[in-house]
Tab-separated table of C-alpha atoms in Angstrom:
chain	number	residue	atom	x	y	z
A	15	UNK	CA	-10.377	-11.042	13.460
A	16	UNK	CA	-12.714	-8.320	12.072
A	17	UNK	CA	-12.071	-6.437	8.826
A	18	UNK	CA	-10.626	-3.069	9.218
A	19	UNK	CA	-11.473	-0.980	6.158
A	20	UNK	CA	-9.152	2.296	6.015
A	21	UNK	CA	-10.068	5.339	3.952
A	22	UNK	CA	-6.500	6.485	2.966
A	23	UNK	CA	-4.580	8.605	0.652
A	24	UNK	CA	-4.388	12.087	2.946
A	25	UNK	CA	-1.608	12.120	2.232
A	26	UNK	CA	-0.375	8.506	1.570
A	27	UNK	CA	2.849	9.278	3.379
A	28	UNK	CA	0.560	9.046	6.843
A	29	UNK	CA	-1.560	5.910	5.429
A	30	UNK	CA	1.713	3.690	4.940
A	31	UNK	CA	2.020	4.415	8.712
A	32	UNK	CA	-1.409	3.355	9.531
A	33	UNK	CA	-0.842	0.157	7.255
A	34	UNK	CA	2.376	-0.421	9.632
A	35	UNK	CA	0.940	0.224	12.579
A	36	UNK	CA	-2.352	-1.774	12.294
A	37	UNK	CA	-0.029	-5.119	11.649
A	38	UNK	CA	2.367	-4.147	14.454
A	39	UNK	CA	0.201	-3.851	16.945
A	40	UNK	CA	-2.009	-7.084	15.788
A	41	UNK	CA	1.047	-8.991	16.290
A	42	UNK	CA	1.945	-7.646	19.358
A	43	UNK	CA	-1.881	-8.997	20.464
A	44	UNK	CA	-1.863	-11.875	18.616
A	45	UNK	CA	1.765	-12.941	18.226
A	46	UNK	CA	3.307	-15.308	15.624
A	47	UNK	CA	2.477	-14.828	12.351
A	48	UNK	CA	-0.738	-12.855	12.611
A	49	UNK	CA	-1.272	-9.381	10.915
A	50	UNK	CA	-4.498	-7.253	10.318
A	51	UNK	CA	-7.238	-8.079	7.951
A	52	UNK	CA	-7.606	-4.782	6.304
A	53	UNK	CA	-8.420	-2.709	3.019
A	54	UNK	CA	-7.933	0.339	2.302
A	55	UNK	CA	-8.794	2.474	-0.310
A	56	UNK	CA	-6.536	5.627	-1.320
A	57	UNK	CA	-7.913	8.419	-2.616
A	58	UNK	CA	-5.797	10.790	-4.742
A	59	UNK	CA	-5.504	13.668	-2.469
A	60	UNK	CA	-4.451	16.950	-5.278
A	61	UNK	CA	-8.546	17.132	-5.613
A	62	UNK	CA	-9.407	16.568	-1.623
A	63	UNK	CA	-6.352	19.272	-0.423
A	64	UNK	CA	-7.972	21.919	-4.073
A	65	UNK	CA	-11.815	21.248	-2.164
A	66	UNK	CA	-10.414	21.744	1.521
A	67	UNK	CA	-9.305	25.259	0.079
A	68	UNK	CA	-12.133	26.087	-1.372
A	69	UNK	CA	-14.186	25.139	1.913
A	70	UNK	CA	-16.571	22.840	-0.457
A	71	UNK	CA	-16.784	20.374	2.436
A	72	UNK	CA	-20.222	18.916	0.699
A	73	UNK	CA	-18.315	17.438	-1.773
A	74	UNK	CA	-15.830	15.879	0.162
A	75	UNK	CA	-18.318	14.471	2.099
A	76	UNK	CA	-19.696	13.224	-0.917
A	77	UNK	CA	-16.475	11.433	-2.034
A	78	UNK	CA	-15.284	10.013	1.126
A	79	UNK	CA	-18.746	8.540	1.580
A	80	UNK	CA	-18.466	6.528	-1.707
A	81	UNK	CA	-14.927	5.366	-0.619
A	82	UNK	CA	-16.837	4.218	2.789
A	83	UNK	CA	-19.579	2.247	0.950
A	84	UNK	CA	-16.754	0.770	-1.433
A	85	UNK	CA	-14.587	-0.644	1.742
A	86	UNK	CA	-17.997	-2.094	3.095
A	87	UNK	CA	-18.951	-3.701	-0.208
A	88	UNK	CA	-15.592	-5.173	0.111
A	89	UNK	CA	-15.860	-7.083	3.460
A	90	UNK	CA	-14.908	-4.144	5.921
A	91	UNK	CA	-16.286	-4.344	9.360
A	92	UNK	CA	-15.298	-1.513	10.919
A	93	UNK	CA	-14.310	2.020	8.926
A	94	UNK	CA	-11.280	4.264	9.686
A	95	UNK	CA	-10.443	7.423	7.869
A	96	UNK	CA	-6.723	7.753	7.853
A	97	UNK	CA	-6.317	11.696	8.473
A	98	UNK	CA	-7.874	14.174	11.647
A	99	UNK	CA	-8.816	16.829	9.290
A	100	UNK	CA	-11.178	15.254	7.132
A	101	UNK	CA	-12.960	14.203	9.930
A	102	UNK	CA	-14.873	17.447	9.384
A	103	UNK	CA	-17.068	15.769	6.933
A	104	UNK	CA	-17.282	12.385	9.674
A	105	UNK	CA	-20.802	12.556	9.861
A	106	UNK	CA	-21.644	11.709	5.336
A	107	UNK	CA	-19.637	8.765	6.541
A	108	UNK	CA	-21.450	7.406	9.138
A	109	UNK	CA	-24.590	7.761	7.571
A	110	UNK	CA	-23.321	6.234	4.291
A	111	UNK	CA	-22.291	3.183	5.800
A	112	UNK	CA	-23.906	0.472	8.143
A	113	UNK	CA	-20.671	-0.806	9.702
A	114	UNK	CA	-19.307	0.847	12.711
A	115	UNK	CA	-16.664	4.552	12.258
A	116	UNK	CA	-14.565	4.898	14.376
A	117	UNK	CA	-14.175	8.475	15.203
A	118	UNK	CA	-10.012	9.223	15.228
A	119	UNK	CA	-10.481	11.576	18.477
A	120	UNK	CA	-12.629	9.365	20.733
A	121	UNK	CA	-9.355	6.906	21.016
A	122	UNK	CA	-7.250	10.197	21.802
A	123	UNK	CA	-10.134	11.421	23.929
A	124	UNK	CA	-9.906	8.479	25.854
A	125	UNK	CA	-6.295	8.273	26.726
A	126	UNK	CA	-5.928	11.428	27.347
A	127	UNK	CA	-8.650	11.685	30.480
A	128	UNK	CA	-7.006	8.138	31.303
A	129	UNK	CA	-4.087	9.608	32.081
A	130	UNK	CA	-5.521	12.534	34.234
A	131	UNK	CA	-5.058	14.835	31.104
A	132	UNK	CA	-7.662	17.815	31.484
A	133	UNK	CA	-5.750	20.766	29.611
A	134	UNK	CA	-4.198	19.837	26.628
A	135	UNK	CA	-2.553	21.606	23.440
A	136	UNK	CA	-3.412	20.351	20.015
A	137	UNK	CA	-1.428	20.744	16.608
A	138	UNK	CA	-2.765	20.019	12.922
A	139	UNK	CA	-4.068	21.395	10.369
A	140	UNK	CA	-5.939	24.915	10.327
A	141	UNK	CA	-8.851	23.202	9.086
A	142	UNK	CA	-8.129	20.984	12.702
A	143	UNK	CA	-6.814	23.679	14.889
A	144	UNK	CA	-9.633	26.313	13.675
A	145	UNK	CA	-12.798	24.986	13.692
A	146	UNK	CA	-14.226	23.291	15.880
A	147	UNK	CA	-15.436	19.438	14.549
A	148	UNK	CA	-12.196	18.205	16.700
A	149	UNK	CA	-11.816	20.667	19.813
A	150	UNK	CA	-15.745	20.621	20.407
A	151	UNK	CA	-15.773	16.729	20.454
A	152	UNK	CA	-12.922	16.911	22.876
A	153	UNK	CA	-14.868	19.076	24.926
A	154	UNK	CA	-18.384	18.117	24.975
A	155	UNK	CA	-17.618	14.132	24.936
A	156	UNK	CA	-14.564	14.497	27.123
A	157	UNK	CA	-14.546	17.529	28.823
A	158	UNK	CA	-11.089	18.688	27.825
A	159	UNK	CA	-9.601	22.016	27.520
A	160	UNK	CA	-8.156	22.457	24.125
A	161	UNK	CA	-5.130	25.298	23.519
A	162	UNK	CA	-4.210	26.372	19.712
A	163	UNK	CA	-1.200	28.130	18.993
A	164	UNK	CA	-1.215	31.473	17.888
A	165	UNK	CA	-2.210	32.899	14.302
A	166	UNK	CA	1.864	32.685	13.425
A	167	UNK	CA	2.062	29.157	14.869
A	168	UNK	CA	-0.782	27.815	13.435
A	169	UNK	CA	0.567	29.738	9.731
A	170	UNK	CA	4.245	27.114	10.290
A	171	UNK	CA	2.701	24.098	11.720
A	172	UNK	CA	-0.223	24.341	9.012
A	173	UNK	CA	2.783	25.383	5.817
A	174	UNK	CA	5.225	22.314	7.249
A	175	UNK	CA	2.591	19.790	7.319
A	176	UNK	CA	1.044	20.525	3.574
A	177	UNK	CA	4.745	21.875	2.000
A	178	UNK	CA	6.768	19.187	3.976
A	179	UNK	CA	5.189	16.075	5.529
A	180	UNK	CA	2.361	15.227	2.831
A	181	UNK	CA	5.625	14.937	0.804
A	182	UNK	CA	7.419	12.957	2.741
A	183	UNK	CA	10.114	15.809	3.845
A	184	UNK	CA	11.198	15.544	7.174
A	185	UNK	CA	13.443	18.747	8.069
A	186	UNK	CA	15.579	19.247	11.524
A	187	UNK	CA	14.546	23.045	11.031
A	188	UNK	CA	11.124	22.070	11.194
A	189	UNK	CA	11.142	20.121	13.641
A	190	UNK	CA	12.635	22.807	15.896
A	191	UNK	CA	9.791	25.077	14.778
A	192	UNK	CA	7.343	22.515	16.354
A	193	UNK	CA	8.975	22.386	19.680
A	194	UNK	CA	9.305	25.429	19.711
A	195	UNK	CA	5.402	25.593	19.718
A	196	UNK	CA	4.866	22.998	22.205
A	197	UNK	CA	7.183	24.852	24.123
A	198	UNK	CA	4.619	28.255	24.207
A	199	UNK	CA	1.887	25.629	24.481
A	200	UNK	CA	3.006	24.388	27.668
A	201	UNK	CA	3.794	27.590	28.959
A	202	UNK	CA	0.219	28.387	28.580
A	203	UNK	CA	-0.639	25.484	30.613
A	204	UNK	CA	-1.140	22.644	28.342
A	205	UNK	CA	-0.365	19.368	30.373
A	206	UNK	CA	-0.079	17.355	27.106
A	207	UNK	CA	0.391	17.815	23.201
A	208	UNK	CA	-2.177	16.234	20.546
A	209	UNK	CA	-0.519	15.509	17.395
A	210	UNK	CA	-3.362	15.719	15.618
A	211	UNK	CA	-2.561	15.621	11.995
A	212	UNK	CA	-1.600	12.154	10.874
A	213	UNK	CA	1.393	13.313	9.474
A	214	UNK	CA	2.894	15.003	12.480
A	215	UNK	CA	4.170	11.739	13.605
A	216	UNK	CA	6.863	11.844	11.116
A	217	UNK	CA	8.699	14.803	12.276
A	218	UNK	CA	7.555	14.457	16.190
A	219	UNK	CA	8.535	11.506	18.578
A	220	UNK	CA	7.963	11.484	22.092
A	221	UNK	CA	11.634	12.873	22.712
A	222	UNK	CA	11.153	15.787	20.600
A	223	UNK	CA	8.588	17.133	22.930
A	224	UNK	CA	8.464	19.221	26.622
A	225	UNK	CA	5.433	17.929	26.748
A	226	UNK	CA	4.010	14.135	26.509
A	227	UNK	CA	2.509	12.885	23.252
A	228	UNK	CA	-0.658	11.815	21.906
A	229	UNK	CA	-0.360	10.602	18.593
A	230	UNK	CA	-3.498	10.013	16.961
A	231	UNK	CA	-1.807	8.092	14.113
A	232	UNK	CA	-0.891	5.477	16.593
A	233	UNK	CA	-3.946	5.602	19.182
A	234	UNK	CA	-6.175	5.106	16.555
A	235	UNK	CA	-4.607	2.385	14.643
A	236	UNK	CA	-4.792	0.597	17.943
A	237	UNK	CA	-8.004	1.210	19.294
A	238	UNK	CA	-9.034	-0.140	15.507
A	239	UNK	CA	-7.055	-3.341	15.996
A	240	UNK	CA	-8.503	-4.042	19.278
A	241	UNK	CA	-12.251	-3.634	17.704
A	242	UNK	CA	-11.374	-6.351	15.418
A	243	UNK	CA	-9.570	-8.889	17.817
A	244	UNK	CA	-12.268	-7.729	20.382
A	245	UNK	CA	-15.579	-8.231	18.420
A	246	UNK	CA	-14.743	-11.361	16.469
């Protein structure tokens, strides 16, 4: 197996799931005793989350390009970065490192036109939800339609991901808030819900939702673990 080198730490609460799910699902393909080969390397998040507010996205590109080169002068094969919305800066990655990235929405993209999915409703971050580094990729490599909530929607599901989830606080009343959204997103015609901050899969399981899931968290953990059963 191939070397799976994870850029963590945003927040850490979603990069202990990614550390879960990357073993889980190489023992469901390899059975026994097997796990992943990984690293990862956790950045502390207080400066990335003050940098994302200040919209200095040079300098975050910066930094998570150094973590890149420092999982491939460690033995990584392939690089992840364990959160959606810093995949605004994907591009000082890829050209920092020369290992494959592996981009967290092609794995989404992919399921979802798998499964007939051409209208879909997306929930993050505003940085996510707003601009468009994850809804034009959908589009132009997928051809999906992508539906945001509404400027109030977006205000909640942006607050309980940064006040709540990146601290590990998982509230019913939160929860409710989110279905609530998927509930207007649907109505709108979304066939399917993105969860598309790595977080969100703390507070939202498939039953939760009127509409079915797509977890990045999980799709891209597993589409990482195939690369590195799959190229060996």
């Amino acid at each position: 197996m191939k070397t799976i080198g994870v850029i963590g730490g945003m927040s850490w609460e979603s990069s202990t799931e990614y550390y879960r799910l990357l073993n889980r699902h190489a023992k469901a393909r390899l059975g026994g005793h097997h796990n992943a080969r990984s690293l990862m390397l956790t950045v502390d998040f207080a400066p990335i989350e003050a940098n994302q507010r200040a919209g200095n996205w040079t300098a975050l590109g910066d930094q998570l390009a150094d973590a890149a080169r420092q999982l491939e002068r460690g033995g990584a094969d392939l690089v992840i970065l364990a959160t959606n919305t810093m995949h605004r800066v994907y591009e000082s990655i890829e050209q920092a490192i020369g290992v494959p990235f592996l981009h967290i929405a092609d794995p989404t993209g992919n399921a979802l036109r798998a499964a007939g999915i051409t209208r879909v409703g997306l929930l993050g971050t505003r940085y996510t939800m707003e601009q468009t580094f994850y809804t034009g990729r959908l589009r132009e490599r997928y051809d999906l339609e992508t539906l945001i909530p509404d400027e109030a929607e977006r205000a909640d599901v942006h607050r309980i991901i940064y006040d709540e989830l990146c601290h590990g606080k998982v509230n019913d009343a939160s929860r409710a808030v989110y279905q609530r959204v998927i509930e207007a997103l649907a109505a709108r015609g979304a066939q399917a819900v993105i969860l598309g901050c790595t977080e969100i899969t703390l507070l939202i399981k498939p039953e939760d939702s009127a509409l079915p899931v797509f977890d990045t968290t999980a799709l891209h953990a597993q589409a990482a673990v195939d690369w590195a059963i799959e190229s060996e």
